[in-house]
PDB file of C-alpha atoms and ligand atoms in Angstrom:
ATOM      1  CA  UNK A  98       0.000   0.000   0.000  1.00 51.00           C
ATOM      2  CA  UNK A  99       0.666   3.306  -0.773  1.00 48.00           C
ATOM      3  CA  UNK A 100       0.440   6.632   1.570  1.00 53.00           C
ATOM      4  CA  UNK A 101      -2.606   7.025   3.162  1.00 71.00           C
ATOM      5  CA  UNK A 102      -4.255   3.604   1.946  1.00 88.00           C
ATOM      6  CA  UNK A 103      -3.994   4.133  -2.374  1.00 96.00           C
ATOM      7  CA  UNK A 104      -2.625   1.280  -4.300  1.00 97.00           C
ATOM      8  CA  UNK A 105       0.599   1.416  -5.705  1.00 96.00           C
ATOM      9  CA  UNK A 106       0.976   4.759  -7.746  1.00 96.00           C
ATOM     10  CA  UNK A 107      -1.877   6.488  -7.117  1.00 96.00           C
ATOM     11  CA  UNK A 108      -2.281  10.204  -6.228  1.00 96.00           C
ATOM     12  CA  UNK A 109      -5.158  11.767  -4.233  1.00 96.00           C
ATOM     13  CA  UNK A 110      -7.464  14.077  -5.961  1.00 95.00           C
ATOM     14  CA  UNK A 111     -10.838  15.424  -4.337  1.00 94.00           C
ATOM     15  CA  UNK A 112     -13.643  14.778  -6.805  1.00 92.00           C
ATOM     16  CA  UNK A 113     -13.330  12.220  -9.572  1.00 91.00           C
ATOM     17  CA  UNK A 114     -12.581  14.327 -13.044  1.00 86.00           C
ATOM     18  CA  UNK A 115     -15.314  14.389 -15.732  1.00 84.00           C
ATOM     19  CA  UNK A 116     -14.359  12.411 -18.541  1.00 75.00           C
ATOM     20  CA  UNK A 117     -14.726  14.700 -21.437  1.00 66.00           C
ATOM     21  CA  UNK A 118     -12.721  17.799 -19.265  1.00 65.00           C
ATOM     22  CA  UNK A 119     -10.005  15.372 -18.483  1.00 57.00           C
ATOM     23  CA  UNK A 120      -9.268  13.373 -21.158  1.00 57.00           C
ATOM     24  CA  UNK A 121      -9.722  13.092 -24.775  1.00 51.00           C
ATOM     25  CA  UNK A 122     -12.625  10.886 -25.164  1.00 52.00           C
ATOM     26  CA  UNK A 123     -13.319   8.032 -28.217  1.00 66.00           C
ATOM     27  CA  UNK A 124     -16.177  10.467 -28.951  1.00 67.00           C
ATOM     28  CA  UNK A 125     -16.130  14.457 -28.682  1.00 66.00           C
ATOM     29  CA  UNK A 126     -18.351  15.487 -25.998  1.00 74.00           C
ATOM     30  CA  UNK A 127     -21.513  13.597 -23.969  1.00 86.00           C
ATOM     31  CA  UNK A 128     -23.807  11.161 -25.733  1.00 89.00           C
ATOM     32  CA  UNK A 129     -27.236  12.714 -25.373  1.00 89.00           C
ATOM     33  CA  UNK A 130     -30.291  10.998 -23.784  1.00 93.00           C
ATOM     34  CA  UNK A 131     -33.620  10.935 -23.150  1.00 96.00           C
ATOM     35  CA  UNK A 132     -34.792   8.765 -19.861  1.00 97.00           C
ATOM     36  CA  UNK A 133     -38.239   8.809 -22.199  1.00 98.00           C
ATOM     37  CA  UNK A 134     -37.006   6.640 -24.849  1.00 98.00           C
ATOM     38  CA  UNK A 135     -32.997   5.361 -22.486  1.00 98.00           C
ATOM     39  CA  UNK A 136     -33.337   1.219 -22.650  1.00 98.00           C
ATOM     40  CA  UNK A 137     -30.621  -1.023 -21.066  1.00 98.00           C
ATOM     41  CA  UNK A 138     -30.235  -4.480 -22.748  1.00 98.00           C
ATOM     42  CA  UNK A 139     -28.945  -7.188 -20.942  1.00 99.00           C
ATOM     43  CA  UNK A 140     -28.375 -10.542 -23.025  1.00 98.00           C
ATOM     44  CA  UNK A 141     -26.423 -13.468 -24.054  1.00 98.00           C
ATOM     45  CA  UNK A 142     -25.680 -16.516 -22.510  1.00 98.00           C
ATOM     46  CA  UNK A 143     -29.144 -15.923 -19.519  1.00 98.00           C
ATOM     47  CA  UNK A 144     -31.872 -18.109 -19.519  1.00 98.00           C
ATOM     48  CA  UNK A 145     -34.174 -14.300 -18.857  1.00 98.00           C
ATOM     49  CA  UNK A 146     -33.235 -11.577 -20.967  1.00 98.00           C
ATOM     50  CA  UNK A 147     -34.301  -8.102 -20.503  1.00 98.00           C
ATOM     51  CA  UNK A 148     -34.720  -4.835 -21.973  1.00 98.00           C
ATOM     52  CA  UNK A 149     -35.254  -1.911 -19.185  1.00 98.00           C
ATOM     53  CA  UNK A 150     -36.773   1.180 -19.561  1.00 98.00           C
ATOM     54  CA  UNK A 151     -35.274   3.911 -16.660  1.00 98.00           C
ATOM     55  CA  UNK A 152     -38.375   3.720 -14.901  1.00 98.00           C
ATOM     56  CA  UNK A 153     -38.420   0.046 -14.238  1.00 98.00           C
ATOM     57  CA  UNK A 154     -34.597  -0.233 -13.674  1.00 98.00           C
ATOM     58  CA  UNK A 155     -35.155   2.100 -10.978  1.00 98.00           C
ATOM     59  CA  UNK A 156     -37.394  -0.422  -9.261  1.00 98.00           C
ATOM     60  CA  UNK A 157     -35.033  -2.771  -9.249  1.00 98.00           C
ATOM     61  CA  UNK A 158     -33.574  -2.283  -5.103  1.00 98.00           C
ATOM     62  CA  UNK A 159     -30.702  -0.261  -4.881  1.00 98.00           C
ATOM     63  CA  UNK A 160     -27.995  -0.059  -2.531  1.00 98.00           C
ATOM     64  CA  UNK A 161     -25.161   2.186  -1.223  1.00 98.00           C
ATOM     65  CA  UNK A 162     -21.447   1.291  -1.479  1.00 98.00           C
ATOM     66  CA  UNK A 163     -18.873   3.591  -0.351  1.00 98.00           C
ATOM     67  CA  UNK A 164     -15.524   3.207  -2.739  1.00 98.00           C
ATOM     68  CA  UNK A 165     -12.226   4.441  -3.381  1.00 98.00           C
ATOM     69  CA  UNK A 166     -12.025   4.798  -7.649  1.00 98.00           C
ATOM     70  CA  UNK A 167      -8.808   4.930  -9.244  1.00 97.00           C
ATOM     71  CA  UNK A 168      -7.789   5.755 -12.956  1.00 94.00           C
ATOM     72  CA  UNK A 169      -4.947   4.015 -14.345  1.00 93.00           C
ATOM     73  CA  UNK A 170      -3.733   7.959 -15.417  1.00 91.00           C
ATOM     74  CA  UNK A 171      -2.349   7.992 -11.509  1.00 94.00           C
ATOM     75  CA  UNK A 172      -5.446   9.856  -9.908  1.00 94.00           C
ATOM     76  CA  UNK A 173      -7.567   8.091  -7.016  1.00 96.00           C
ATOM     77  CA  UNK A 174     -10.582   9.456  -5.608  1.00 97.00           C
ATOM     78  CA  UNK A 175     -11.255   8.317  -1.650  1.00 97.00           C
ATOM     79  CA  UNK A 176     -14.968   7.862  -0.652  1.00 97.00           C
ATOM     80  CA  UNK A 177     -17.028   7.861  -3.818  1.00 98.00           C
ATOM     81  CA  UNK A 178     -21.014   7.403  -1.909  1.00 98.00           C
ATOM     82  CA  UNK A 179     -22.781   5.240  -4.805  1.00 98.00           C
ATOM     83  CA  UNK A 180     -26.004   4.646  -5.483  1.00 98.00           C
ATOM     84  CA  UNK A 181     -27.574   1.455  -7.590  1.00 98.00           C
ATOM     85  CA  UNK A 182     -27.906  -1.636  -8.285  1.00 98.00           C
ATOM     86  CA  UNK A 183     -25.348  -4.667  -7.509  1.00 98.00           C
ATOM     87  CA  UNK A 184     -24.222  -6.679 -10.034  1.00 98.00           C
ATOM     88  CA  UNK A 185     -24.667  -9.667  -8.348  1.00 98.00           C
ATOM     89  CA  UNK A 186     -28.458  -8.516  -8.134  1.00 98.00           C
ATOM     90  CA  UNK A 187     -28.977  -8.784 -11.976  1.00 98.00           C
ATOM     91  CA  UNK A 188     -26.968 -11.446 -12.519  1.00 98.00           C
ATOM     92  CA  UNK A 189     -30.201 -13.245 -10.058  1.00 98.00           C
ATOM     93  CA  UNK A 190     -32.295 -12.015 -12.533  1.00 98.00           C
ATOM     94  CA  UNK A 191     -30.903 -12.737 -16.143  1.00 98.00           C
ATOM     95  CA  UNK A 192     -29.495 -16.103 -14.461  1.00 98.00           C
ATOM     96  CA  UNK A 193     -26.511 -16.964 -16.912  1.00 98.00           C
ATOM     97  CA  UNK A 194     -26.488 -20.018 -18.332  1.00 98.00           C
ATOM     98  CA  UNK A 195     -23.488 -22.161 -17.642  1.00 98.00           C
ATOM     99  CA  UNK A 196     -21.810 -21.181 -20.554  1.00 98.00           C
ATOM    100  CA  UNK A 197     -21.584 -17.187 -19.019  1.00 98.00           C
ATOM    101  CA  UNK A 198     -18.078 -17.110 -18.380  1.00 98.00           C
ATOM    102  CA  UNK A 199     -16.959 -13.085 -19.179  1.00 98.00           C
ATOM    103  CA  UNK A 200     -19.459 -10.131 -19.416  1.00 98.00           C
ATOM    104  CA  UNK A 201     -18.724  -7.242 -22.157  1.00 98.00           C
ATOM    105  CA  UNK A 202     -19.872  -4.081 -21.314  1.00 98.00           C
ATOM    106  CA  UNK A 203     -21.319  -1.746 -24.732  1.00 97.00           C
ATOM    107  CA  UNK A 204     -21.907   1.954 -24.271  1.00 94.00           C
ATOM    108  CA  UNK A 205     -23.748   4.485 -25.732  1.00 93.00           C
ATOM    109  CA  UNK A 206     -20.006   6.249 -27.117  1.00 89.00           C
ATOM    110  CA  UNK A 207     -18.754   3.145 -28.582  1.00 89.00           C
ATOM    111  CA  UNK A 208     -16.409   2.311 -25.811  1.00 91.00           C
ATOM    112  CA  UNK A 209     -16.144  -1.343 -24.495  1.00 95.00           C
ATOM    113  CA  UNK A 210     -14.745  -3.021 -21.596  1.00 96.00           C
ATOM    114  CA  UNK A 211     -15.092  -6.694 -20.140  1.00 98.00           C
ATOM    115  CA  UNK A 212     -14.922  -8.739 -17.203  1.00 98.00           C
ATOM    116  CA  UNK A 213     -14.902 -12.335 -15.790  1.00 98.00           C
ATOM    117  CA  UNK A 214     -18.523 -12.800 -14.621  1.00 98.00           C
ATOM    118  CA  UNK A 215     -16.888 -14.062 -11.242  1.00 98.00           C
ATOM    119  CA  UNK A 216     -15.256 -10.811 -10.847  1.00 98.00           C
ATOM    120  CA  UNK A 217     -18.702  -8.706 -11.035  1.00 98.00           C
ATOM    121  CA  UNK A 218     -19.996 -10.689  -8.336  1.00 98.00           C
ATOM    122  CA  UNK A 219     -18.093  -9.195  -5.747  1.00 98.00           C
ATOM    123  CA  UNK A 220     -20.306  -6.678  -3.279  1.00 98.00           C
ATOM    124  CA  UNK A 221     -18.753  -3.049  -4.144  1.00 98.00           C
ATOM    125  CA  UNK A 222     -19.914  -3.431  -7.998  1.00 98.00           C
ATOM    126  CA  UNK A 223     -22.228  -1.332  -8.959  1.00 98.00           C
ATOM    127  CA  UNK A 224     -24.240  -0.235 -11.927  1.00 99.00           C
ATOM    128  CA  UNK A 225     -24.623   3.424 -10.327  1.00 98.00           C
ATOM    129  CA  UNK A 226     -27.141   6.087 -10.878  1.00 98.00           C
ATOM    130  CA  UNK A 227     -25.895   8.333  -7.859  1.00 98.00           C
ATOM    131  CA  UNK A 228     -22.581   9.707  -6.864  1.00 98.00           C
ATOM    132  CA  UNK A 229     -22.637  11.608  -3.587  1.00 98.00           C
ATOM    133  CA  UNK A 230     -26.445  12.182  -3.593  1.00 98.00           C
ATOM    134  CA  UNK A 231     -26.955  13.519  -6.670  1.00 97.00           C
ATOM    135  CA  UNK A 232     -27.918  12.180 -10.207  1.00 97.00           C
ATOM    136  CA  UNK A 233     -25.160  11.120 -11.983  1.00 96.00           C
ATOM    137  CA  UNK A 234     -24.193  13.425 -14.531  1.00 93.00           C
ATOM    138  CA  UNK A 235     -23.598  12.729 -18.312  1.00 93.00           C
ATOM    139  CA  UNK A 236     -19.813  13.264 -17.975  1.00 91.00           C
ATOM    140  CA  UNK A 237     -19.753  11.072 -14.874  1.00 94.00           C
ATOM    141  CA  UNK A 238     -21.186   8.381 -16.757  1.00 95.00           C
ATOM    142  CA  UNK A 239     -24.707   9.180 -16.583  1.00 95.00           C
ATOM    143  CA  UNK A 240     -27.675   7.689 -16.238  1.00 98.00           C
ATOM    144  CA  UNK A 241     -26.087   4.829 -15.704  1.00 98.00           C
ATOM    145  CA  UNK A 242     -22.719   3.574 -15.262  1.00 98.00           C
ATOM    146  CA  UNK A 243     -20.648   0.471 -14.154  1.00 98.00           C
ATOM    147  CA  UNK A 244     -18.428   1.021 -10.906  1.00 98.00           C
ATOM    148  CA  UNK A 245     -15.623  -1.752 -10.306  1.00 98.00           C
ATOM    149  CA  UNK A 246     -13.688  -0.556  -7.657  1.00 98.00           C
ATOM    150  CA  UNK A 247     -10.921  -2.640  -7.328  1.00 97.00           C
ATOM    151  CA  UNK A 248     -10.088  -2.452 -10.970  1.00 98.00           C
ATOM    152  CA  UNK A 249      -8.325   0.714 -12.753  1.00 97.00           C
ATOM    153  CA  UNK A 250     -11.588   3.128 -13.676  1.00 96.00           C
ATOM    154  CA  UNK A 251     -11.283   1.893 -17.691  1.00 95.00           C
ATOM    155  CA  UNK A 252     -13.285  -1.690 -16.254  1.00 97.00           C
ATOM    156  CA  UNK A 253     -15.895   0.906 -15.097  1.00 97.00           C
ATOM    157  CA  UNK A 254     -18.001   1.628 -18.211  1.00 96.00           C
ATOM    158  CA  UNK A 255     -20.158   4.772 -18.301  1.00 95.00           C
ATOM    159  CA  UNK A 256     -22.937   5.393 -20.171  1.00 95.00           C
ATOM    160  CA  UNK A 257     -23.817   1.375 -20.037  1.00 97.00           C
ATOM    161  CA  UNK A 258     -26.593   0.460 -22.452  1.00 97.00           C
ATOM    162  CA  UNK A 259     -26.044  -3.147 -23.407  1.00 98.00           C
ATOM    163  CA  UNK A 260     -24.657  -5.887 -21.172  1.00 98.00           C
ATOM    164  CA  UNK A 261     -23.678  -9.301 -22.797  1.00 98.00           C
ATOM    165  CA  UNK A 262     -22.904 -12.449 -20.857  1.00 98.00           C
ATOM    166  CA  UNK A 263     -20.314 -14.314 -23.150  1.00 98.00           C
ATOM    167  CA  UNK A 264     -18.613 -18.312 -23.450  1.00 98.00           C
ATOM    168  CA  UNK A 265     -15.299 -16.635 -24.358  1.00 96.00           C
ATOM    169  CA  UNK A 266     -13.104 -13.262 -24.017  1.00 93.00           C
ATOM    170  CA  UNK A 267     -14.008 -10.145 -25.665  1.00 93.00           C
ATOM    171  CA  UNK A 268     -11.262  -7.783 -25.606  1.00 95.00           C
ATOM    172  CA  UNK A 269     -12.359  -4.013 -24.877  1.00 95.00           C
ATOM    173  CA  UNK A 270     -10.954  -0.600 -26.305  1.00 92.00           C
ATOM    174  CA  UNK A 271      -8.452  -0.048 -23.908  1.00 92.00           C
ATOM    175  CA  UNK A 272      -7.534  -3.719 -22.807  1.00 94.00           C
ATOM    176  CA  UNK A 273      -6.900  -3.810 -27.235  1.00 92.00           C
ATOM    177  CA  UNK A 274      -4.413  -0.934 -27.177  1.00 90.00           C
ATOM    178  CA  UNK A 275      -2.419  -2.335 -24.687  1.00 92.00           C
ATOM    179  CA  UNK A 276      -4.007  -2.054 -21.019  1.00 94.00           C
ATOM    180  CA  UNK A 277      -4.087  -5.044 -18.336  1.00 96.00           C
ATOM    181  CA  UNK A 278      -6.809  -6.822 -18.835  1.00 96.00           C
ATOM    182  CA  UNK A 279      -6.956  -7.693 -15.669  1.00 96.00           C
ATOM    183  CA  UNK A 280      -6.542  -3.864 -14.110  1.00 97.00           C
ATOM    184  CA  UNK A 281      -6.258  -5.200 -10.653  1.00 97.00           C
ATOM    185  CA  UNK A 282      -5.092  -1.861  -8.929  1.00 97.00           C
ATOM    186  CA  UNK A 283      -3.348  -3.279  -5.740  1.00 97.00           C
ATOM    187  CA  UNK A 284      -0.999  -5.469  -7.946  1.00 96.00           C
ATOM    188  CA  UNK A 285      -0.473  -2.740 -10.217  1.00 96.00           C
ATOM    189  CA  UNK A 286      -1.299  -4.071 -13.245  1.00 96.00           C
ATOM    190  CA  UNK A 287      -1.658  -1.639 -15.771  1.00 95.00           C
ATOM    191  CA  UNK A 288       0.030  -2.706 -19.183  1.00 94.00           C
ATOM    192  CA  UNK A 289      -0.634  -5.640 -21.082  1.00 88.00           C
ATOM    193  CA  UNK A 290       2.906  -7.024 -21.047  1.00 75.00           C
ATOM    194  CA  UNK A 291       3.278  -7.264 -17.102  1.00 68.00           C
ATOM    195  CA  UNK A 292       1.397 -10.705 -16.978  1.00 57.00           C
TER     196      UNK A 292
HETATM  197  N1  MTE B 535     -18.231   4.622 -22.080  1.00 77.78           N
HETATM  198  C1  MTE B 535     -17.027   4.950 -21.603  1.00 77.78           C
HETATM  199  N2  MTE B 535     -16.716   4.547 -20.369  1.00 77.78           N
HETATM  200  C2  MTE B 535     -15.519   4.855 -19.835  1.00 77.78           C
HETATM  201  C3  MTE B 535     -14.558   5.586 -20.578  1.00 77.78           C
HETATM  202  C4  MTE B 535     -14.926   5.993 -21.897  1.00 77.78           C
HETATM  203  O1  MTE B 535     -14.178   6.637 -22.639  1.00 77.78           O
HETATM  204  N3  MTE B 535     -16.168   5.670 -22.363  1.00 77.78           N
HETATM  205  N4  MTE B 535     -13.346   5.906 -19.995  1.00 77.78           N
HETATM  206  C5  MTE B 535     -12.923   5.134 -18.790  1.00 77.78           C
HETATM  207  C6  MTE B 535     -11.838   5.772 -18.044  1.00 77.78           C
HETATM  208  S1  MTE B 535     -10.247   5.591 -18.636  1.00 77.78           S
HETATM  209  C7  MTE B 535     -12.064   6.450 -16.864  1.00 77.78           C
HETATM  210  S2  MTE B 535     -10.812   7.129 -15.925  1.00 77.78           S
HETATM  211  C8  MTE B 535     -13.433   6.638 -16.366  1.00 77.78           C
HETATM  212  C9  MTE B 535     -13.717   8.115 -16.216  1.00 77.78           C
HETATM  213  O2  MTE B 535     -14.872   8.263 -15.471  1.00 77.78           O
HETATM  214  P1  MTE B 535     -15.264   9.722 -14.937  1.00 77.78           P
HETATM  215  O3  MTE B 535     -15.748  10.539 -16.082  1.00 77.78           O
HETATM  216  O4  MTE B 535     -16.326   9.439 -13.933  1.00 77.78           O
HETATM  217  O5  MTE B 535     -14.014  10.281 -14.347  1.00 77.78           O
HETATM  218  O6  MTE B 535     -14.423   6.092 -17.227  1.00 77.78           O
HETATM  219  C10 MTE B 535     -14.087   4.892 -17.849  1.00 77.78           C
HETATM  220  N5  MTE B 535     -15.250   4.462 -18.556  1.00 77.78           N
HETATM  221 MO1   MO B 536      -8.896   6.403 -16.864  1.00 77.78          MO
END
């Protein structure tokens, strides 16, 4: 451990940076969206699939998980209060088949990311409609985004509107151009070629 309880490498900033201020994003600016017409798609290898509409994924019960997020750039943010619904939660729902081995991710900019369904199970994963008590902005990730604490912040997809449970290994757009795949922030693991 770091000072002060970061992994490895990491640097303490107050309030996690907004993607499109920060960095140069795979699209310019915030996709747009309308909770009206905003669907999340969840399919694949499940024996239920399901299309959402915002107003029914907000009955789904939510919870509150207080996390530490960390961008493989150096910057960690301490005590992120989120808001939503555990993984684990729709993975009882959708109930993968026994072929679900990985999960991709498929946002609304293009962007990609994937992880071993084992790995989502854990209790601090999220997918997270509030950040501190407010409505998660667009350039937070908003309405919805995937939080993954213990993995550098590219595993935690914003702007989520289609999750796919998978047999094999999809690659995402970082973890192609030469990111960990695994992103496991207390062993450091942020290039490709360490493991
Ligand atoms: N859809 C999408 N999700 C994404 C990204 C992206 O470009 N598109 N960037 C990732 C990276 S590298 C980081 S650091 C965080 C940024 O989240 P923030 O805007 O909340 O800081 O989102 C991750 N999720
Ligand atoms: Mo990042």
């Amino acid at each position: 451990m770091d000072q002060m309880g970061l992994p490895p490498g990491q640097y303490e900033i107050k309030e996690i940076l907004k993607w499109n201020i920060d960095h140069p994003g795979i699209i310019q600016g915030n996709p747009k969206f309308d909770l009206e017409t905003w669907t999340l798609t969840i399919d694949g290898e499940v024996k239920n699939p399901i299309k959402y509409s915002w107003k029914v994924f907000l009955k789904i019960p939510a919870i509150e998980s207080v996390s530490d997020f960390h961008c493989v750039e150096g910057w960690s943010v301490k005590n992120c209060k989120w808001r939503g619904v555990r993984f684990s939660k729709i993975v009882n729902i959708v109930k993968p088949t026994e072929n679900a081995h990985y999960v991709t991710f498929k946002c609304a900019d293009g962007y990609t990311t994937s992880l071993k369904l084992e790995e989502l199970l854990k209790e601090n994963v999220l997918l997270a409609y509030r950040l501190n008590d407010k409505l998660l902005e667009t350039p937070l990730g908003g309405p919805l985004r995937l939080v993954v604490p213990d993995k550098y912040a590219y595993k935690s997809a914003m702007w989520v509107q289609q999750i796919i449970f998978t047999k094999s290994h999809e690659l995402g757009f970082w973890e192609k151009r030469g990111y960990s795949d695994v992103a496991d922030v207390w062993r450091e693991l942020r290039f490709q070629h360490q493991i």
